[in-house]
Amino acid sequence: MGRNNVRGGDNLPSRAGCCTEIPSVIPEFNDMPIVIIGHNFAQEDLDRHVSLIRYGYDRAWAQLLSSVPHTLGDPPEQPKIAYGPPDQRSTIPKIHISQGMGDIQRLQRYLPQDLEQDSLGQPNLAYILVVQGCSGMFRSKLVLTTNRRMAGAEMFCEAVNGFSIVFTGAVFKTNLEKRRDLGYRFKKADSWDELVAMDADESQKIIGVLC
């Protein structure tokens, strides 16, 4: 088998949820090694990043200075966060690509008629990336984008700079406005249908994350 060359982020989302691990190189950067991992996350994986997703600022490196409850049943608590310089580079960056990065447009015929969509007929989704360097959970960066193609470009750019994408997921764009509301909790959606159902049931006060 020949090597897998990665020259940009356009094709990265196509690996969404494929449950494979592909050693790759970036030819234009001296055959820089990276690993592309198609991986769907569990609730506990989402829980590890909830504090950053809820309180973090877009494209800012953050260090959590206090521990917070991680399970769905625990009361939410705002952590202390310090913002600072980027982490140190990883030796071999890894890009984890979950089902949340998949092409939702192919499911267009299954979309509820009253579901909000953009001008291209695509559901109004926002994409969540969590970026880390060699220190792992000690220091992380949150990246938010409302464009799937741009999310792929962001993943590629972070890998070129030596950082791993350790979490990826999708939420409805309107839920970004609710993420700091402690009345809402984050819950993994296992499918597109489940994500839609979570969003439709306002009584549960859940922010579904397709990951």
CSV table of C-alpha atoms in Angstrom, one decimal:
chain,number,residue,atom,x,y,z
A,1,MET,CA,0.0,0.0,0.0
A,2,GLY,CA,1.3,3.4,-0.9
A,3,ARG,CA,1.5,6.3,1.6
A,4,ASN,CA,-1.5,8.6,2.2
A,5,ASN,CA,-0.6,12.2,1.1
A,6,VAL,CA,-2.6,15.0,2.7
A,7,ARG,CA,-2.4,18.3,0.9
A,8,GLY,CA,-5.2,20.2,2.4
A,9,GLY,CA,-8.3,20.0,4.6
A,10,ASP,CA,-11.0,19.6,1.9
A,11,ASN,CA,-11.1,15.8,2.1
A,12,LEU,CA,-10.6,15.4,5.9
A,13,PRO,CA,-14.3,15.6,6.8
A,14,SER,CA,-14.9,12.7,4.4
A,15,ARG,CA,-13.2,10.5,7.0
A,16,ALA,CA,-16.0,11.2,9.4
A,17,GLY,CA,-16.9,8.3,11.6
A,18,CYS,CA,-15.2,5.7,9.4
A,19,CYS,CA,-13.5,4.0,12.4
A,20,THR,CA,-10.1,3.8,10.7
A,21,GLU,CA,-6.6,5.0,11.6
A,22,ILE,CA,-4.5,6.2,8.6
A,23,PRO,CA,-0.8,7.1,9.0
A,24,SER,CA,-0.3,10.0,6.6
A,25,VAL,CA,2.2,12.6,5.5
A,26,ILE,CA,2.0,16.2,4.3
A,27,PRO,CA,4.4,16.3,1.3
A,28,GLU,CA,4.7,20.1,1.2
A,29,PHE,CA,6.0,20.2,4.7
A,30,ASN,CA,8.9,17.8,4.3
A,31,ASP,CA,6.6,14.7,4.5
A,32,MET,CA,5.5,15.7,8.0
A,33,PRO,CA,3.8,12.7,9.6
A,34,ILE,CA,0.3,12.9,10.9
A,35,VAL,CA,-2.4,10.3,11.8
A,36,ILE,CA,-6.0,10.6,10.6
A,37,ILE,CA,-8.4,8.8,12.8
A,38,GLY,CA,-12.1,8.3,12.0
A,39,HIS,CA,-13.6,8.0,15.5
A,40,ASN,CA,-17.0,8.5,17.1
A,41,PHE,CA,-16.9,9.8,20.7
A,42,ALA,CA,-18.6,8.5,23.8
A,43,GLN,CA,-20.4,10.7,26.4
A,44,GLU,CA,-17.4,10.5,28.7
A,45,ASP,CA,-15.2,11.9,25.9
A,46,LEU,CA,-17.6,14.8,25.5
A,47,ASP,CA,-17.7,15.3,29.3
A,48,ARG,CA,-13.9,15.8,29.4
A,49,HIS,CA,-14.3,18.8,27.1
A,50,VAL,CA,-17.6,20.3,28.3
A,51,SER,CA,-15.9,23.0,30.4
A,52,LEU,CA,-13.9,24.3,27.4
A,53,ILE,CA,-16.8,24.1,25.1
A,54,ARG,CA,-19.1,26.0,27.5
A,55,TYR,CA,-16.7,28.7,28.8
A,56,GLY,CA,-13.8,28.8,26.2
A,57,TYR,CA,-13.3,31.6,23.7
A,58,ASP,CA,-12.9,30.8,20.1
A,59,ARG,CA,-9.3,30.2,19.0
A,60,ALA,CA,-7.9,31.0,22.5
A,61,TRP,CA,-5.6,28.6,24.3
A,62,ALA,CA,-7.0,27.9,27.8
A,63,GLN,CA,-5.8,26.1,30.9
A,64,LEU,CA,-8.4,24.9,33.4
A,65,LEU,CA,-7.2,25.9,36.9
A,66,SER,CA,-9.9,24.1,38.9
A,67,SER,CA,-11.7,20.8,38.5
A,68,VAL,CA,-15.4,20.6,37.7
A,69,PRO,CA,-18.0,17.8,37.7
A,70,HIS,CA,-18.0,15.9,34.5
A,71,THR,CA,-21.1,13.7,34.6
A,72,LEU,CA,-24.6,14.6,33.4
A,73,GLY,CA,-26.1,14.3,36.9
A,74,ASP,CA,-23.6,16.6,38.7
A,75,PRO,CA,-24.5,20.3,39.2
A,76,PRO,CA,-22.6,22.6,36.8
A,77,GLU,CA,-19.9,24.7,38.2
A,78,GLN,CA,-17.8,27.4,36.4
A,79,PRO,CA,-14.1,26.6,36.5
A,80,LYS,CA,-11.3,29.1,36.7
A,81,ILE,CA,-9.6,29.4,33.3
A,82,ALA,CA,-6.3,31.1,32.4
A,83,TYR,CA,-5.6,32.1,28.8
A,84,GLY,CA,-2.1,32.1,27.5
A,85,PRO,CA,0.3,31.1,24.7
A,86,PRO,CA,-0.1,27.9,22.6
A,87,ASP,CA,1.0,24.6,23.9
A,88,GLN,CA,4.2,22.9,22.6
A,89,ARG,CA,4.0,21.0,19.3
A,90,SER,CA,3.2,17.3,19.2
A,91,THR,CA,5.7,14.9,17.6
A,92,ILE,CA,3.0,13.4,15.4
A,93,PRO,CA,-0.3,15.3,15.3
A,94,LYS,CA,-3.5,13.2,15.3
A,95,ILE,CA,-6.7,14.3,13.7
A,96,HIS,CA,-9.8,12.7,15.2
A,97,ILE,CA,-12.8,13.0,12.9
A,98,SER,CA,-16.2,12.1,14.3
A,99,GLN,CA,-19.6,11.6,12.6
A,100,GLY,CA,-20.4,15.2,13.4
A,101,MET,CA,-18.1,16.2,10.6
A,102,GLY,CA,-20.0,14.2,8.0
A,103,ASP,CA,-22.0,15.5,5.1
A,104,ILE,CA,-25.4,16.2,6.5
A,105,GLN,CA,-26.7,17.4,3.1
A,106,ARG,CA,-27.1,13.9,1.8
A,107,LEU,CA,-29.8,13.5,4.6
A,108,GLN,CA,-31.7,16.5,3.2
A,109,ARG,CA,-34.8,14.5,2.3
A,110,TYR,CA,-35.1,13.4,6.0
A,111,LEU,CA,-35.0,16.9,7.4
A,112,PRO,CA,-38.1,18.2,9.1
A,113,GLN,CA,-39.8,21.0,7.0
A,114,ASP,CA,-39.6,23.4,9.9
A,115,LEU,CA,-35.8,22.9,10.6
A,116,GLU,CA,-33.9,26.1,10.1
A,117,GLN,CA,-31.5,25.9,7.1
A,118,ASP,CA,-29.1,28.3,5.4
A,119,SER,CA,-29.4,29.6,1.8
A,120,LEU,CA,-27.9,26.5,0.4
A,121,GLY,CA,-30.4,24.2,2.0
A,122,GLN,CA,-27.8,22.9,4.5
A,123,PRO,CA,-28.9,22.6,8.2
A,124,ASN,CA,-27.6,25.5,10.3
A,125,LEU,CA,-24.8,23.6,12.1
A,126,ALA,CA,-21.8,24.8,14.0
A,127,TYR,CA,-18.6,22.6,14.2
A,128,ILE,CA,-16.6,22.2,17.4
A,129,LEU,CA,-12.9,21.4,17.4
A,130,VAL,CA,-10.8,20.8,20.4
A,131,VAL,CA,-7.1,21.3,19.8
A,132,GLN,CA,-4.2,20.1,22.0
A,133,GLY,CA,-0.4,19.9,21.9
A,134,CYS,CA,2.1,17.7,23.8
A,135,SER,CA,0.6,18.6,27.2
A,136,GLY,CA,-2.7,17.0,26.5
A,137,MET,CA,-5.6,18.1,28.7
A,138,PHE,CA,-3.4,20.6,30.5
A,139,ARG,CA,-3.9,23.2,27.8
A,140,SER,CA,-6.5,23.2,25.0
A,141,LYS,CA,-7.9,25.4,22.3
A,142,LEU,CA,-11.5,25.7,21.2
A,143,VAL,CA,-12.2,26.3,17.6
A,144,LEU,CA,-15.8,27.1,16.4
A,145,THR,CA,-16.9,27.4,12.8
A,146,THR,CA,-20.2,27.3,11.0
A,147,ASN,CA,-18.7,26.0,7.8
A,148,ARG,CA,-17.9,22.3,7.3
A,149,ARG,CA,-15.2,23.0,4.6
A,150,MET,CA,-13.6,25.6,6.9
A,151,ALA,CA,-13.6,23.1,9.7
A,152,GLY,CA,-11.5,20.8,7.4
A,153,ALA,CA,-9.1,23.7,6.7
A,154,GLU,CA,-8.8,24.4,10.4
A,155,MET,CA,-7.9,20.8,11.2
A,156,PHE,CA,-5.3,20.7,8.5
A,157,CYS,CA,-3.8,24.1,9.6
A,158,GLU,CA,-3.6,22.9,13.2
A,159,ALA,CA,-1.9,19.7,12.2
A,160,VAL,CA,0.7,21.6,10.1
A,161,ASN,CA,1.5,23.7,13.2
A,162,GLY,CA,2.0,20.5,15.2
A,163,PHE,CA,-1.2,20.2,17.1
A,164,SER,CA,-3.7,17.4,17.4
A,165,ILE,CA,-7.5,17.6,17.0
A,166,VAL,CA,-8.7,15.5,19.9
A,167,PHE,CA,-12.4,16.1,19.6
A,168,THR,CA,-14.8,17.1,16.8
A,169,GLY,CA,-18.6,17.4,16.8
A,170,ALA,CA,-21.5,19.3,15.5
A,171,VAL,CA,-24.3,21.3,17.2
A,172,PHE,CA,-27.1,23.4,15.9
A,173,LYS,CA,-25.9,26.9,15.4
A,174,THR,CA,-28.6,28.4,17.6
A,175,ASN,CA,-27.2,26.3,20.5
A,176,LEU,CA,-24.0,28.3,20.5
A,177,GLU,CA,-25.9,31.1,22.2
A,178,LYS,CA,-27.0,28.7,24.9
A,179,ARG,CA,-23.7,27.1,25.7
A,180,ARG,CA,-22.9,29.3,28.7
A,181,ASP,CA,-26.3,28.9,30.2
A,182,LEU,CA,-25.9,26.6,33.1
A,183,GLY,CA,-29.5,25.4,32.8
A,184,TYR,CA,-28.5,23.5,29.7
A,185,ARG,CA,-26.4,20.3,29.7
A,186,PHE,CA,-24.4,18.8,26.8
A,187,LYS,CA,-25.4,15.3,25.6
A,188,LYS,CA,-23.9,13.1,22.9
A,189,ALA,CA,-26.2,12.4,19.9
A,190,ASP,CA,-25.6,9.0,18.3
A,191,SER,CA,-27.3,9.9,15.1
A,192,TRP,CA,-28.7,12.8,13.0
A,193,ASP,CA,-32.2,11.8,14.0
A,194,GLU,CA,-31.3,11.9,17.7
A,195,LEU,CA,-29.7,15.3,17.3
A,196,VAL,CA,-32.9,16.7,15.7
A,197,ALA,CA,-35.0,15.1,18.5
A,198,MET,CA,-32.9,16.6,21.2
A,199,ASP,CA,-33.2,20.0,19.7
A,200,ALA,CA,-37.0,19.7,19.2
A,201,ASP,CA,-37.6,18.8,22.9
A,202,GLU,CA,-37.1,22.2,24.6
A,203,SER,CA,-38.3,20.9,27.9
A,204,GLN,CA,-35.2,18.8,28.4
A,205,LYS,CA,-32.8,21.8,28.1
A,206,ILE,CA,-30.2,19.7,26.3
A,207,ILE,CA,-27.6,20.8,23.8
A,208,GLY,CA,-27.1,17.8,21.6
A,209,VAL,CA,-23.6,17.2,20.1
A,210,LEU,CA,-23.3,14.9,17.1
A,211,CYS,CA,-19.9,13.3,17.8
